[in-house]
């Protein structure tokens, strides 16, 4: 796990803490599963977690002082009619409530966006990054807008199993298609 030291202002004093991103491996996949169970009202399948193990830099766990407190999981999708472009779907990005507003979600999202922009020597380039957010989750919508995502669609009944069924589709275009 790579680690960086970050300083933040606590209400009364400055506190130093360590933040590190870790790869998802078979050895820590259970941690990710437990996190997702707490963070999201969706039960993810074993095939979801199998795919997570295969996306490399597009799935990470974040540690705060060596405690696993969040993660991000993405999947690559082929762009119809193109062999040189893919889209990247952020399936999950979350941080446990006591650790929010410390820059951890931003660190996860920045990592994904930076890696999505890197040139790929062995495969398609990432054309856009997108995700869905429940329409009542204004905090999440504003978070993603801060990083250049735009609401491009309202998807009615996207979450049929939830009280708030509608979602916004947000996306950030990295490469314009011709």
C-alpha positions as a printed Julia matrix, in Angstrom:
178×3 Matrix{Float64}:
   0.0     0.0     0.0
   1.39    3.38   -0.96
   1.11    5.98    1.77
   1.18    9.74    1.91
   1.02   12.03    4.9
  -1.61   14.74    4.75
  -2.27   17.57    7.15
  -5.75   18.9     7.87
  -7.11   21.5    10.26
  -9.04   19.94   13.1
 -11.38   22.39   14.87
  -8.85   23.0    17.62
  -5.51   21.81   16.27
  -3.72   20.47   13.22
  -3.67   16.7    12.99
  -1.36   14.62   10.8
  -2.69   11.43    9.28
  -1.67    8.86    6.69
  -3.74    8.14    3.62
  -2.89    5.29    1.31
  -4.44    3.63   -1.72
  -4.25   -0.13   -1.92
  -4.78   -2.58   -4.73
  -7.71   -4.97   -4.54
  -6.35   -8.5    -4.17
  -7.9   -11.86   -3.29
  -6.46  -11.32    0.21
  -8.36   -8.07    0.88
 -11.44   -8.66   -1.26
 -13.37   -9.52    1.91
 -12.65   -6.02    3.28
 -14.06   -4.48    0.12
 -17.17   -6.66    0.33
 -17.77   -5.62    3.95
 -17.25   -1.95    3.07
 -19.7    -2.13    0.18
 -22.27   -3.83    2.41
 -22.1    -0.88    4.82
 -21.83    1.87    2.2
 -24.38    0.82   -0.41
 -27.91   -0.58   -0.3
 -27.07   -2.92   -3.19
 -25.83   -6.49   -2.81
 -23.06   -7.04   -5.32
 -22.62  -10.45   -6.92
 -19.56  -12.66   -6.95
 -19.15  -11.87  -10.67
 -18.95   -8.14   -9.75
 -16.08   -8.88   -7.37
 -14.38  -11.15   -9.92
 -14.39   -8.24  -12.39
 -13.04   -5.89   -9.69
  -9.98   -8.1    -9.37
  -9.32   -7.68  -13.09
  -9.53   -3.88  -13.59
  -6.2    -2.99  -12.01
  -5.89    0.71  -11.22
  -9.65    1.18  -11.6
 -10.41   -0.53   -8.28
  -8.8     0.65   -5.05
  -9.22    0.56   -1.31
  -8.34    3.67    0.67
  -6.74    3.52    4.09
  -6.78    6.18    6.8
  -4.02    5.56    9.36
  -3.89    1.94    8.16
  -7.66    1.45    8.6
  -9.62    0.45    5.48
 -12.34    3.15    5.23
 -13.46    3.29    1.6
 -13.05    2.16   -1.94
 -13.85    2.58   -5.59
 -14.78   -0.05   -8.18
 -15.08    0.57  -11.9
 -15.65   -1.46  -15.01
 -14.53   -0.89  -18.57
 -17.17   -1.02  -21.28
 -16.67   -1.18  -25.02
 -17.9     1.81  -27.03
 -20.26    0.56  -29.75
 -18.66    0.89  -33.17
 -15.15    1.53  -31.85
 -12.19   -0.72  -31.2
  -9.98    2.12  -29.97
 -12.26    3.57  -27.25
 -13.84    2.34  -24.03
 -16.0     3.97  -21.39
 -15.32    3.64  -17.68
 -18.29    3.13  -15.35
 -17.85    3.96  -11.67
 -19.97    1.28  -10.05
 -19.09    2.22   -6.46
 -17.19    5.01   -4.77
 -17.69    5.46   -1.06
 -16.09    6.32    2.25
 -17.37    5.37    5.7
 -19.32    8.25    7.28
 -16.86    9.08   10.11
 -14.08    9.54    7.53
 -15.93   11.79    5.08
 -14.84   15.38    4.41
 -11.18   14.44    4.81
 -10.44   14.33    1.07
 -10.57   10.54    0.81
 -13.36   10.39   -1.78
 -11.54   13.08   -3.76
  -8.33   11.06   -3.63
 -10.17    7.98   -4.97
 -11.87    9.94   -7.77
  -8.69   11.78   -8.75
  -6.86    8.45   -8.97
  -9.53    7.07  -11.31
  -9.57   10.19  -13.5
  -5.78   10.39  -13.72
  -5.52    6.74  -14.74
  -8.38    7.1   -17.22
  -6.44    9.88  -18.97
  -3.2     7.9   -19.22
  -2.39    6.62  -22.7
  -2.83    2.9   -23.05
  -0.13    1.09  -24.96
  -2.01   -2.2   -24.95
  -5.64   -1.32  -25.52
  -8.43    1.16  -26.03
  -8.37    4.65  -24.56
 -11.02    5.81  -22.09
 -13.48    8.13  -23.86
 -15.65    9.0   -20.86
 -16.18    8.21  -17.21
 -19.75    7.94  -15.97
 -21.89    6.81  -13.05
 -25.39    6.93  -11.59
 -26.47    8.75   -8.42
 -29.89    8.71   -6.76
 -31.7    11.97   -7.52
 -32.03   12.83   -3.82
 -28.25   12.55   -3.21
 -27.47   16.22   -3.8
 -24.16   15.98   -1.94
 -22.87   13.31   -4.35
 -24.09   15.22   -7.42
 -22.24   18.34   -6.25
 -19.13   16.29   -5.45
 -18.93   14.92   -8.99
 -19.75   18.3   -10.57
 -16.73   19.73   -8.74
 -14.61   17.34  -10.84
 -16.17   18.25  -14.17
 -18.98   15.7   -14.35
 -22.26   16.83  -15.84
 -25.76   15.5   -15.34
 -26.67   14.18  -18.78
 -29.84   12.22  -18.08
 -32.48   11.48  -15.48
 -33.1     7.74  -15.41
 -36.57    6.99  -14.08
 -37.0     3.82  -12.02
 -33.26    3.08  -12.22
 -33.35    1.73   -8.65
 -36.72   -0.07   -8.57
 -35.95   -1.7    -5.21
 -35.44    1.62   -3.36
 -37.75    4.32   -2.06
 -36.0     6.88   -4.27
 -36.11    5.04   -7.58
 -34.77    7.68   -9.98
 -31.11    8.35  -10.72
 -29.08   10.97  -12.48
 -26.5     9.79  -14.98
 -23.38   11.9   -14.64
 -20.5    11.8   -17.06
 -17.17   13.38  -17.79
 -16.0    13.22  -21.4
 -12.27   12.68  -21.81
 -12.11   12.1   -25.58
 -14.67   13.45  -28.02
 -15.87   10.82  -30.48
 -15.71   11.8   -34.14
